[in-house]
Each structure stands twice: as C-alpha cells, then as structure tokens.
Short mmCIF file of C-alpha atoms in Angstrom, two decimals:
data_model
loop_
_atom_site.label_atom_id
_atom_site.label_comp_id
_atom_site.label_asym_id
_atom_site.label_seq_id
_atom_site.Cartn_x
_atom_site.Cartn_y
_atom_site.Cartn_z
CA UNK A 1 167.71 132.56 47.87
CA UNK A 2 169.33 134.37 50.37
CA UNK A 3 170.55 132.95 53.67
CA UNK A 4 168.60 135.42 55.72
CA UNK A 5 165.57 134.28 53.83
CA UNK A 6 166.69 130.60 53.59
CA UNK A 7 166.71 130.35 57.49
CA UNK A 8 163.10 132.43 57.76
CA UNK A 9 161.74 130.20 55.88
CA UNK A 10 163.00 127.35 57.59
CA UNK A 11 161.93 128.55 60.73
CA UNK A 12 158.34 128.83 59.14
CA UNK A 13 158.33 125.26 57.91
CA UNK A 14 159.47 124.16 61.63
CA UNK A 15 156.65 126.50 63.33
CA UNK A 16 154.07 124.67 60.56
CA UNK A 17 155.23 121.30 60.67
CA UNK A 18 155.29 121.50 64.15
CA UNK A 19 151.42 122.07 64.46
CA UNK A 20 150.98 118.77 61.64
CA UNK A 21 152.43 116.79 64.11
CA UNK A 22 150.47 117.98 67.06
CA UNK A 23 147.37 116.96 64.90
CA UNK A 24 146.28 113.62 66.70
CA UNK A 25 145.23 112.15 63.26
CA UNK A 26 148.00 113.04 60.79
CA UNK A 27 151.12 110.43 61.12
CA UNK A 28 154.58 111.76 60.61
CA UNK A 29 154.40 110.01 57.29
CA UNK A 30 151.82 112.24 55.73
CA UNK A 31 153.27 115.30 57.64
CA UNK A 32 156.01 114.31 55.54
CA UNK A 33 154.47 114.15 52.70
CA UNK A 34 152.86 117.04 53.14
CA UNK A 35 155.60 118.81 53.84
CA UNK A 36 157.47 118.10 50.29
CA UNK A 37 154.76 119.28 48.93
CA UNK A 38 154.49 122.43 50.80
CA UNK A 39 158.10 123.01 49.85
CA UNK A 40 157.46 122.74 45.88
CA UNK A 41 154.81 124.85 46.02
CA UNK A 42 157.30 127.27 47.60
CA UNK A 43 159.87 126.35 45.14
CA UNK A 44 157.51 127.03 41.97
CA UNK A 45 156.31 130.53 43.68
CA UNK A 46 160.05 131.74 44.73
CA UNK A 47 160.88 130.90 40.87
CA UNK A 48 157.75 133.23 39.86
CA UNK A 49 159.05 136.20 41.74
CA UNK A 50 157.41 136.19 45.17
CA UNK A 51 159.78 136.71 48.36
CA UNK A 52 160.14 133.68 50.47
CA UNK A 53 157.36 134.91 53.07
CA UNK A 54 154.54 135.69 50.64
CA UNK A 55 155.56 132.23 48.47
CA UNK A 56 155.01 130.11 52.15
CA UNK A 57 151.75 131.91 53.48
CA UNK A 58 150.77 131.70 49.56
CA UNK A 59 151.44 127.72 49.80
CA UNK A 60 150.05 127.13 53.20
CA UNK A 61 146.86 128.94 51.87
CA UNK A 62 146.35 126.71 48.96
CA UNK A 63 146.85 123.70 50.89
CA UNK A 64 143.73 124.06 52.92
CA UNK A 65 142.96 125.25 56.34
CA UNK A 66 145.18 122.75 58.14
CA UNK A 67 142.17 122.37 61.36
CA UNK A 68 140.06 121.35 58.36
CA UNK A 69 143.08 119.26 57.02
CA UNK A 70 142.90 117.24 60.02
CA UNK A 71 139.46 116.68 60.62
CA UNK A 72 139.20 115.55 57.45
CA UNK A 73 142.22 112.95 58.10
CA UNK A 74 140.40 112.22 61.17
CA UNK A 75 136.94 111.68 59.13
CA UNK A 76 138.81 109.62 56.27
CA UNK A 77 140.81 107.30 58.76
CA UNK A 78 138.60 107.21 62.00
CA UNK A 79 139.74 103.58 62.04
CA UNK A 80 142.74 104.10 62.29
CA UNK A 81 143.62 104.85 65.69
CA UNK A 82 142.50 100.86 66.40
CA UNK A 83 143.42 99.34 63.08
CA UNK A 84 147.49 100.63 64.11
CA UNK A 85 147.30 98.54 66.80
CA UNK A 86 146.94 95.50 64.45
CA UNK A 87 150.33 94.32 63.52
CA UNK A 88 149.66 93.82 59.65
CA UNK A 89 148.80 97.51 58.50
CA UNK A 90 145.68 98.19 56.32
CA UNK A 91 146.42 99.20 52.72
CA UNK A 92 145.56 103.19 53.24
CA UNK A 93 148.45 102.71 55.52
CA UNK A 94 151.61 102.53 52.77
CA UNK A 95 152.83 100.36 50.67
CA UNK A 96 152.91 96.89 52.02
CA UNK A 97 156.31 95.85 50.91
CA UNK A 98 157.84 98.96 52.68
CA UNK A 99 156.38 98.18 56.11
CA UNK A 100 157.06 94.81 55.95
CA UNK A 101 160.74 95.40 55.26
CA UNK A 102 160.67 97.74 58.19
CA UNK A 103 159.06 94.84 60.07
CA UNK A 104 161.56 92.41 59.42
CA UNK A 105 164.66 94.40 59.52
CA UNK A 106 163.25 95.91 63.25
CA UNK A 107 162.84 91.87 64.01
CA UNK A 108 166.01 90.83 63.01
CA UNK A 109 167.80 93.56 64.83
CA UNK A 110 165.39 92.53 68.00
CA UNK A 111 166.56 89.46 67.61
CA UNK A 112 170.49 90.04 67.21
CA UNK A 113 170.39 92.41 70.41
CA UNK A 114 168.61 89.28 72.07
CA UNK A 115 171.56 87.02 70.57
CA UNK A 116 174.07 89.40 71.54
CA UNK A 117 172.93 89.68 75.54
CA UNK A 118 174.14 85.86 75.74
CA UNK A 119 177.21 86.00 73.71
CA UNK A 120 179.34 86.30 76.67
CA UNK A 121 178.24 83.33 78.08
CA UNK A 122 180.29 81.62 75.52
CA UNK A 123 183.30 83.50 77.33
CA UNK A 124 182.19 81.91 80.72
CA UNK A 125 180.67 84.98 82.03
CA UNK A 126 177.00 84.18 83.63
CA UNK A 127 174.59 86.53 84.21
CA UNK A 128 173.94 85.74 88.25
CA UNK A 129 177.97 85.40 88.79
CA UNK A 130 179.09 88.62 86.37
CA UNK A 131 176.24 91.18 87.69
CA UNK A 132 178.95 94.19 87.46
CA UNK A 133 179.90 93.20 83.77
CA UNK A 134 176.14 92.58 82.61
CA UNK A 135 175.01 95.93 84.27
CA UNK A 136 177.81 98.27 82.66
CA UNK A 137 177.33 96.33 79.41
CA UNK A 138 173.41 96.49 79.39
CA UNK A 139 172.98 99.40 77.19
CA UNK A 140 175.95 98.20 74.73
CA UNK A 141 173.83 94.99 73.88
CA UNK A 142 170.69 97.04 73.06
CA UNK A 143 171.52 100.72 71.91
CA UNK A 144 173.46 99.48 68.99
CA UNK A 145 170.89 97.60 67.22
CA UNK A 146 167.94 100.89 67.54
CA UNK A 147 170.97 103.06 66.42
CA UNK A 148 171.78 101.16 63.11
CA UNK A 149 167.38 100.82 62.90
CA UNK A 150 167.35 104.24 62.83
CA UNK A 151 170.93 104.13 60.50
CA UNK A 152 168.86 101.84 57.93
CA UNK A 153 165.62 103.91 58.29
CA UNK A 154 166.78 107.32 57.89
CA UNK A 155 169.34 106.28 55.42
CA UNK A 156 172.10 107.85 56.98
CA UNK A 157 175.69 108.21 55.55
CA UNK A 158 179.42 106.42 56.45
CA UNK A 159 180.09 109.66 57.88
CA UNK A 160 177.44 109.10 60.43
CA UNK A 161 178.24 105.60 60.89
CA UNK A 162 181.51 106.12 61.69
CA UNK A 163 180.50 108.58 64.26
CA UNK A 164 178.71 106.51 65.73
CA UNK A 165 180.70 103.62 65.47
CA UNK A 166 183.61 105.24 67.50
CA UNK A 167 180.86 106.54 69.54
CA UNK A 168 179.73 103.08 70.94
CA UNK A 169 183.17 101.36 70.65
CA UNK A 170 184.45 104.28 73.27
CA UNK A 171 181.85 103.44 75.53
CA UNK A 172 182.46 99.36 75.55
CA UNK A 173 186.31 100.59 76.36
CA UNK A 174 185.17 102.84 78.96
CA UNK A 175 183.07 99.69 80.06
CA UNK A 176 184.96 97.61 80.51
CA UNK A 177 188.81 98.47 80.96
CA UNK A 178 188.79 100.06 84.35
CA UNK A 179 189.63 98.06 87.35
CA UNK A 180 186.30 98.43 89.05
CA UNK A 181 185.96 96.96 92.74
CA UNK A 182 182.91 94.32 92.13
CA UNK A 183 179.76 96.24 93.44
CA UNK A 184 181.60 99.44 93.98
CA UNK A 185 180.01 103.10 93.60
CA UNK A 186 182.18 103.63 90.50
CA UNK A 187 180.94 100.75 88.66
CA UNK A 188 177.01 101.29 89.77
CA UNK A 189 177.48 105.03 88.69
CA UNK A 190 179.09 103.61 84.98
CA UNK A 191 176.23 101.10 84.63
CA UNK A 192 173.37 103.89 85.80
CA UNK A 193 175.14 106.73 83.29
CA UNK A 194 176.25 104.85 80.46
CA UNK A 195 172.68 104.47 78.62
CA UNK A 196 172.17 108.02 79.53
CA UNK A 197 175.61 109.47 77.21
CA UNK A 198 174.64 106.64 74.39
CA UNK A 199 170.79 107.94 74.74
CA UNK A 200 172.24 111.20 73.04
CA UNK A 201 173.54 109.04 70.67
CA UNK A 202 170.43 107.97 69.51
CA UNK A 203 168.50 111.02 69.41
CA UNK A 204 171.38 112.27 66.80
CA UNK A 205 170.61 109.01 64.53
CA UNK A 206 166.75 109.39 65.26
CA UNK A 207 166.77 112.93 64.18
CA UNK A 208 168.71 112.34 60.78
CA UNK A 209 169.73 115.53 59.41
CA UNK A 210 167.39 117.55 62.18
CA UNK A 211 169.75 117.13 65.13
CA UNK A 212 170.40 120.61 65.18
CA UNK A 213 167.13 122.03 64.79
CA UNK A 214 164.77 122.14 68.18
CA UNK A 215 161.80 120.47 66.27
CA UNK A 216 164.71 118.11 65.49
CA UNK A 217 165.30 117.13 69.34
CA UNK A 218 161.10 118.03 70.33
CA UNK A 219 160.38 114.94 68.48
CA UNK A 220 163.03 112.74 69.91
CA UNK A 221 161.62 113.84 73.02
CA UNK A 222 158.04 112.92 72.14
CA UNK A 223 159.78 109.70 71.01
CA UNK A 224 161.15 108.76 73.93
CA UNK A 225 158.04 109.49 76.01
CA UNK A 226 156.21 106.96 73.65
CA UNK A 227 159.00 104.11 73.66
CA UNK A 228 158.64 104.72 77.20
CA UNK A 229 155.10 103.73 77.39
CA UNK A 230 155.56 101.00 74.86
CA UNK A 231 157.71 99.35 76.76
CA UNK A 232 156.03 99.34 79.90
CA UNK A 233 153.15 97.42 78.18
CA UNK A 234 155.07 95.22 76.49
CA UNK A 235 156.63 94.38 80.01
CA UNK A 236 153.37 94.20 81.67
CA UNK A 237 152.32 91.93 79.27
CA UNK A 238 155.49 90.09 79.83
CA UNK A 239 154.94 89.75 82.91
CA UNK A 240 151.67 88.11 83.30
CA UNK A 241 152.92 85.61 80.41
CA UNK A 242 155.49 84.48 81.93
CA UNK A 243 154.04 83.44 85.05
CA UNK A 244 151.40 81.93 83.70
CA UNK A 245 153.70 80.24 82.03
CA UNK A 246 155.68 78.99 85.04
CA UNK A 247 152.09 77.78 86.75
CA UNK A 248 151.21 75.68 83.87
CA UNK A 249 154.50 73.75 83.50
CA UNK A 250 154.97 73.42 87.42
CA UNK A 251 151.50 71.70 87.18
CA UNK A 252 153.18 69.01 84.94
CA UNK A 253 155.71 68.67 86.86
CA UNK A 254 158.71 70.85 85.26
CA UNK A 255 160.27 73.57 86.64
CA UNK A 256 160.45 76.41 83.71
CA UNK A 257 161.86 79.35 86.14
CA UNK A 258 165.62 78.41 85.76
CA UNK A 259 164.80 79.20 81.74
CA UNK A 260 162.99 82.49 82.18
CA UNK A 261 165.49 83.55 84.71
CA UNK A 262 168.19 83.10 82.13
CA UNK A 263 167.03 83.06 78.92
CA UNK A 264 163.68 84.29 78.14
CA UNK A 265 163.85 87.69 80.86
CA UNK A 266 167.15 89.19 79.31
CA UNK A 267 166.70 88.24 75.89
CA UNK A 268 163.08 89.44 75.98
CA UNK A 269 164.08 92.72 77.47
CA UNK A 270 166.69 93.34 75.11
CA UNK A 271 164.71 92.29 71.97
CA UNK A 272 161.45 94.73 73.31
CA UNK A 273 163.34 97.72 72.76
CA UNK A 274 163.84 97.61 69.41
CA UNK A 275 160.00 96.00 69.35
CA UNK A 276 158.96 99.37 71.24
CA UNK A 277 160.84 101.63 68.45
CA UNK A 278 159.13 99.81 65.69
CA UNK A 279 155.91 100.17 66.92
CA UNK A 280 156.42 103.64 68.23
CA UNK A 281 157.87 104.41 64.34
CA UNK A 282 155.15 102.11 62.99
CA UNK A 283 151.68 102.93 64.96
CA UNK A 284 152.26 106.71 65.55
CA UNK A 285 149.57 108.60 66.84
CA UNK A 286 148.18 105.88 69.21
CA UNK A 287 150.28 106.18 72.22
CA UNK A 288 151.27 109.77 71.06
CA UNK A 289 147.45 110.75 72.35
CA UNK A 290 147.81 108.60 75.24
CA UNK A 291 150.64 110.08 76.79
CA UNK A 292 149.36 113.66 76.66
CA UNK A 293 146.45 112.40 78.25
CA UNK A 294 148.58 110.76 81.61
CA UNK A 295 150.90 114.06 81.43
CA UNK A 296 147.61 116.27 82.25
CA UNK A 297 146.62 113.58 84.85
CA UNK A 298 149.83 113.17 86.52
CA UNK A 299 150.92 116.95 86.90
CA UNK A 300 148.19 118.78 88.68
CA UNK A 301 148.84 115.24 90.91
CA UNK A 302 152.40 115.79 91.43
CA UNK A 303 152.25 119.53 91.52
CA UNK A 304 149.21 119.00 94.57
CA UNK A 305 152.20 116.63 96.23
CA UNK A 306 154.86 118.74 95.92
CA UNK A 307 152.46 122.07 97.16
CA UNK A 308 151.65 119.83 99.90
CA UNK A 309 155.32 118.37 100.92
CA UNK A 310 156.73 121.86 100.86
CA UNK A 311 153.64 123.43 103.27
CA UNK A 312 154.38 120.63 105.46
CA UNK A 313 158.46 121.49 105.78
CA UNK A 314 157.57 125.00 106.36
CA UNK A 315 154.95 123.81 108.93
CA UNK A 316 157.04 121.42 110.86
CA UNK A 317 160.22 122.65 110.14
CA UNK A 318 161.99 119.47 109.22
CA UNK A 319 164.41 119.27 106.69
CA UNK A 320 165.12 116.73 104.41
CA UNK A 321 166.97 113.04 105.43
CA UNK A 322 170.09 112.56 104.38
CA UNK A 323 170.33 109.00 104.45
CA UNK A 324 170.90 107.94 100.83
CA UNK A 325 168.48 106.31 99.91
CA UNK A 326 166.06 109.09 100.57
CA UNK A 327 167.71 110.98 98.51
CA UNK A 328 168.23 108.94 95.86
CA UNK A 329 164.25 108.36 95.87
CA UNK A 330 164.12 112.49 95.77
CA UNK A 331 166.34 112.64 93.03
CA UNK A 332 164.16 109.66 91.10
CA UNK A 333 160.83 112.10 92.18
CA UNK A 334 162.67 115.22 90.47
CA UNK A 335 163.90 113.54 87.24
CA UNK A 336 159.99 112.05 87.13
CA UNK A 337 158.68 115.93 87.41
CA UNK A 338 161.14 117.03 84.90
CA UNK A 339 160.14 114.24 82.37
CA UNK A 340 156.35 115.65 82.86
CA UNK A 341 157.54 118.92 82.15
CA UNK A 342 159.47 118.15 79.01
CA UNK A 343 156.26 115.86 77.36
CA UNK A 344 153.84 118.85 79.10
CA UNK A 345 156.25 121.15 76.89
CA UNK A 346 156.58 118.91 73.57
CA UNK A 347 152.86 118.11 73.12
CA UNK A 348 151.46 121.43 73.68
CA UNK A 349 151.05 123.80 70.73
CA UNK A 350 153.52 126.93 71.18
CA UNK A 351 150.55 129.29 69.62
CA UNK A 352 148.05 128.51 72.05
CA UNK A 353 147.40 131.10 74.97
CA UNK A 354 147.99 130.45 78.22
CA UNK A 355 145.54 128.84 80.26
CA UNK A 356 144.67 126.89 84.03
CA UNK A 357 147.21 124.19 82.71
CA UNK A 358 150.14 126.38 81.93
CA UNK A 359 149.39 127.57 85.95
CA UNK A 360 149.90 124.17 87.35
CA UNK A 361 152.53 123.56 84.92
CA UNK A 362 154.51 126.76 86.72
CA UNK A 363 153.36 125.53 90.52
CA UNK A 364 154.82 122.24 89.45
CA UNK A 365 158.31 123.45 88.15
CA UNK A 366 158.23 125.94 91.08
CA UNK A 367 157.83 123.34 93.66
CA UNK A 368 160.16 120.82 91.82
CA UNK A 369 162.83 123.94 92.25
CA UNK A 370 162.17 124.45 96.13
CA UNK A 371 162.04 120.65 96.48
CA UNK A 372 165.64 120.37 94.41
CA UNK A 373 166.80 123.37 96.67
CA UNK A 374 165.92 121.01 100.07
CA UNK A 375 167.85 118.25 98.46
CA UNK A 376 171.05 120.06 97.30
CA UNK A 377 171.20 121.39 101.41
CA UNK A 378 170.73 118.22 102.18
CA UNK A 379 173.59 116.30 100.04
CA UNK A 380 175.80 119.34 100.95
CA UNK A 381 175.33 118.50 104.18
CA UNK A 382 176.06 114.85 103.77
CA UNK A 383 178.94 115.82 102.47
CA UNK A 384 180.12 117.67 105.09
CA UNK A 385 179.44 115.30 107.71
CA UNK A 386 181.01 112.44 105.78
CA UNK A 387 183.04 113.72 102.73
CA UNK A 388 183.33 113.24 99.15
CA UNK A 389 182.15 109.99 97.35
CA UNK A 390 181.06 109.13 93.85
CA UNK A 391 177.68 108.93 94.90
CA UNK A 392 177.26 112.02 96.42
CA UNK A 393 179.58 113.87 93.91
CA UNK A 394 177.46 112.46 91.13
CA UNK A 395 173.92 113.42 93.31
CA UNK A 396 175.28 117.03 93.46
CA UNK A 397 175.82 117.36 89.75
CA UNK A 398 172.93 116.16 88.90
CA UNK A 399 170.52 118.54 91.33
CA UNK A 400 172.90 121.34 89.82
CA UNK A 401 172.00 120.66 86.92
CA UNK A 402 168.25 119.82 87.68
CA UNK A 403 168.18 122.95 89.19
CA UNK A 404 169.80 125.30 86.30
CA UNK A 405 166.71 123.68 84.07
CA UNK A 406 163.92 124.09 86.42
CA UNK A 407 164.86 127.51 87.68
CA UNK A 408 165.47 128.89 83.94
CA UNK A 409 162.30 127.44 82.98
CA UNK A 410 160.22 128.80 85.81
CA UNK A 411 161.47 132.15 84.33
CA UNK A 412 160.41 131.37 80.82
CA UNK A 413 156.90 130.03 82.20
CA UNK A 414 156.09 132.88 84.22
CA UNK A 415 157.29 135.59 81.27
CA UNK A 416 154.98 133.30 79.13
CA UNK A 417 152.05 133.43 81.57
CA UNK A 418 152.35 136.94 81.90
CA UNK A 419 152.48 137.74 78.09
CA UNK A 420 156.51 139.12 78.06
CA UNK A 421 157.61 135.87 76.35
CA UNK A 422 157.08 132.89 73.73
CA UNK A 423 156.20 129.23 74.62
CA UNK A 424 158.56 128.46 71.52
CA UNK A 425 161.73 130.03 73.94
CA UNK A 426 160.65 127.44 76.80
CA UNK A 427 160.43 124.66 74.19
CA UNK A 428 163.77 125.60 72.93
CA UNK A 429 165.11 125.65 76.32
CA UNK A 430 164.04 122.50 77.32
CA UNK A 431 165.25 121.05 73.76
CA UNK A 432 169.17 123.25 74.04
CA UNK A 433 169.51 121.77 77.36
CA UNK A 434 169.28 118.37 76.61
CA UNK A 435 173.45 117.57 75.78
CA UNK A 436 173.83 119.13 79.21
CA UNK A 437 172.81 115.96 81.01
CA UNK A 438 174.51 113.65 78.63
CA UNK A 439 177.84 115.51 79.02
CA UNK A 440 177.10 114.72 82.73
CA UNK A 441 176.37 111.38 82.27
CA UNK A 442 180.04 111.20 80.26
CA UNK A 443 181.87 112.84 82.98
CA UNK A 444 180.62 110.23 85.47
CA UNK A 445 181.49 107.54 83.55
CA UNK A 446 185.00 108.31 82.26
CA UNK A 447 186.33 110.50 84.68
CA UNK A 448 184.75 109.39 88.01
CA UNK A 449 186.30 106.11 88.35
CA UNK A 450 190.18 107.37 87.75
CA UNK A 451 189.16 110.24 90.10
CA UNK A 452 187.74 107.98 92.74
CA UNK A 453 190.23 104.80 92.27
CA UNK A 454 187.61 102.83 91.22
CA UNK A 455 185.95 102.50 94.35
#
C-alpha cells in the first residue's frame, strides 16, 4: 500500500472511529474491537484488488449503519449506564479476570502513591513545617503511579519507559535543587507549573502509540475532563465522610482531626487519582455523557457573564484592577472558559452543521478574547508601575498564550459558522496547541527561578 493511501486511510479510520466514540453507548473497548475488525475487512478487500477508499466505504457498509449500530448497543445494554457504576462489572462487560487485574494493579498503584506522599516523613520533613517541599513535590508523588497505570495498560515499551523515566526524574531535580526562598514567587510558580509540564507527560503514555495523531490527544482531552469530574465526587464524598467521621469520635471523647489532617487527607488525595483514572478507564460512558451535559449548561452561562461584564466596561468605562489577586481570579475565569471550549470542541461531532450552540460557543470565545485583552492591559500596566516579577512575568505568558488560542479559534469558529471551514481544523487546533502550554509550564519552572534568584 502506498503511503499516500496508507495515510488516507488512516485519516478515514480517525474521522470513523471518532464518531464510535461520540456514540454515548459504545465503550472504547468495543470501538476497539470494532475497529480491528473494520481494519481486516479492509485488509481482505485491499488483497482482492480494491483501492484503499472503495475497500473502507466497502467495510464500513457491511458493518451496519453505525446510528443503527448504536441504538442497538444502547437496546442490548440499556443497563449499563447504572450497572458501570457498580464496582464488580457484569459479565457482558469483559472477561472477569482482566478487569479484576486492572482493579488490583490501579489499587496497588493508589496505594503506593498514598505510601509514597509520607515517605519523607521518615526524612523528618512534616507536612505543616515543609509546605514549600510538599507543594513542589505534590505532583511527583501522584503522576508517577497513573503514568506507569497507563505504562502497564497500554503495554508500552523500555523505550517509552525510559522516556519517561528521565522525564519525571528531571522534574524531582528541578524540584528540588534550587535554593528557593521558603514561600517565595519562584517556588509557588514551580509548585503551580510542575503538574502542568508532567500533565503532557501523561497524555503521551495515555495515548500509547496515538500521541501524534489529533484523535490521539481529543481523547486525552475528553479524559481529562472526566478524571476531572471523578475526582470532584470522589472528594465530595470525601468530604462529608470525613466529618462525619470527626463528629462521631468527638462524641466519644477522641479527637480524630490530628489523623485526617495528616494521614487520611493527603494519602486519600493522592490515592483518588489513580481511583479517578480507573474508573474513568473502567466505567466509560457514564461521566462521558455527563460532562457534555454541564458543558452546554455552563457556556451559554459564562458566555451571558462575559456579554454582560464587557457591556458593563464599555458602559462605565472602568478598566480592569490590577491588584493581583484580581487578576489571578481573571486568569482562573479564562483558563475555566478555555477548558469549556476544549470539552465543547472534543464532544461534538465534526460532521454536524452548525447550529444556536456553535453561536454561543463563538460569543463565548469572543468575549473570553476581549476579556483576556482587558487583562493583558492590565498586567502590562502593573508592570509598569511596579516592574518585573515572576508572577507577573508568568501572568503575561500565560494571557499570551491564552490569547494566541482564543483569537485563532474565534477565526476557525466563525469560518466554520459561515460555511468557509471544517470543525475538524478547530478540533485540530485546539488538539496542536496543547504542548504550547506545557512548554510554558517548563519554562517557568526551570528557567524562572535562575532568572529571578529564586525569589
């Protein structure tokens, strides 16, 4: 097979597996399995004599209509959706032995990164004395252990181990060798930045062999999004344990907050991460409809917000404060929009039309850009007034760089909307640009602190 036709055909596979997974009843393990057998059929039609086009539009054809593929998953499973909530999966779910292995191995690494949060209490360093050590180290005691899950379950090579190892053993140098001043800018900048860089990390291992390809990244994306959520239940749930938990041994007598200050809170946020990724790998499609649902919510929210901020500026003619920590919070609200945008982008299906939601979808990145455009005057003018300083070096990068995105894929939108472009260019926008901020995030946290003496 030619390359030419090698890479079309690719492209055709992405483009079709990429509607599969937008199914809300197909899991990526049938997609999977769907897809191998896509490809054989291919295979066996190429080897009769048909060109790579006619042999996939052949094999698609004789694998059903795929709308009537997944009702009929949804008819056959329409259990499912509550039984993957149950811990111990149903039979029509796999092979038991494999998802228990994936159980236990996700377990054991939860509980090694919940191990490995306290090891350096054996070296006399305490959690409520060493703050500055425990924050730049936070993401070294976690990321690890959902790398090598992701290692085990995509049965990656050495070559990608060692990668990675040097990867992570970089960033603990980076960590931790720099004489940072104890609650300086440099060293709350290296704790907020580090998890970012390794989060790249991650996606590579996540992805397997798909790195490079955009579907590749799209579904790290969607993955993310769902951890995301996972984890914010888990901690909810967390929460109102432990403090019933606290009322019920104070009424005996026995104060239990000293051991959930220091034991249970940072083990049990370590070890939910890698809880989160299993059940995010494990229970896909549950959360995966749920967050679509609170993206359509949330933006025609944020976009009314934003409309409404920006009429009032205009209005009253104020600009924006410059104290810090208003614009830290405006930085937090733009990162926020962007993360709506990027889920908005990965769960919609690049064939569909435009429609009322793609509109709010382009007043939201539009006001996002105006409101990023306030902020960067703003820090410049900071800046001005009082000079340069990690923090507002590191603020300016970032709205740089939030604004590059949002004003490239207001462009895209808009060509979409008015029928000059493809959705699939804005999705592979969105999906190029992610290295950008993780390059960033490397920057700040080995070059900043020389640059800045470690202030």
């Amino acid at each position: 097979m030619a390359a030419s036709d090698h890479a079309s055909l690719e492209a055709q596979i992405d483009q079709w597996r990429n509607y599969l997974h937008r199914r809300q009843a197909i899991h990526a393990v049938d997609v999977a399995e769907l897809e191998d057998h896509l490809r054989e059929q291919v295979a066996v039609l190429v080897d009769a004599g048909l060109a790579t086009d006619e042999a996939f539009l052949v094999a698609v054809k004789r694998m059903g209509d795929l709308d009537a593929l997944s009702r009929e998953f949804a008819r056959e499973h329409s259990e499912r959706l509550w039984k993957q909530l149950v811990v111990v999966p149903s039979e029509a779910d796999g092979p038991r032995a494999r998802t228990r292995t994936d159980a236990i191995v996700a377990f054991g690494l939860a509980l090694a990164a919940a191990v490995a949060i306290k090891l350096p209490v054996l070296f006399g360093l305490q959690l409520e004395q060493d703050v500055g050590f425990y924050a730049r180290n936070l993401s070294l005691f976690v990321l690890p252990f959902l790398a090598g899950y992701f290692v085990w379950k995509r049965q990656l090579g050495t070559k990608t181990l060692s990668w990675l190892a040097a990867a992570f053993v970089a960033a603990a140098v980076f960590a931790n060798v720099y004489p940072f001043m104890p609650g300086g800018a440099s060293e709350r900048l290296a704790a907020l930045h580090l998890p970012i860089a390794l989060w790249l990390a991650v996606g590579i291992v996540y992805a397997g062999g798909r790195w490079r390809q955009g579907s590749g990244r799209m579904d790290f994306i969607r993955f993310s999004g769902e951890l995301f959520i996972y984890y914010v239940l888990i901690a909810l749930g967390g929460a109102v344990l432990t403090a019933f938990m606290v009322m019920m041994f104070e009424a005996i007598g026995v104060k239990a907050e000293p051991f959930f200050s220091a034991w249970l809170l940072p083990c049990g946020a370590a070890a939910a991460v890698l809880v989160a990724a299993w059940l995010v790998e494990a229970k896909q499609s549950v959360i995966e409809n749920m967050a679509p649902v609170l993206t359509r919510l949330f933006t025609p929210i944020f976009a009314a917000v934003l409309a409404v901020f920006l009429g009032t500026v205009l209005w009253t003619g104020h600009g924006v404060d410059i104290e810090r920590n208003v614009l830290i919070a405006f930085d937090l609200l733009l990162v926020l929009v962007l993360g709506l945008l990027l889920y908005s982008v990965s769960a919609r299906d690049p064939q569909s039309p435009p429609g009322a939601f793609d509109v709010v979808q382009v007043v939201l990145v539009v006001g996002a850009l105006l409101a990023n455009a306030l902020a960067l005057w703003a820090i410049a003018a900071r800046i001005n007034e009082f000079g340069f300083t990690p923090n507002r070096v590191a603020a300016l990068g970032e709205n740089v760089i939030l604004l590059a995105n949002l004003a490239w894929s207001a462009v895209l939108y808009i060509r979409f909307l008015r029928g000059r472009g493809s959705f699939a260019r804005l999705e592979r926008w969105q999906t190029d640009y992610l290295p950008i901020y993780a390059a960033w995030a490397m920057v700040v946290v080995i070059v900043f602190p020389p640059l800045f003496r470690y202030i």
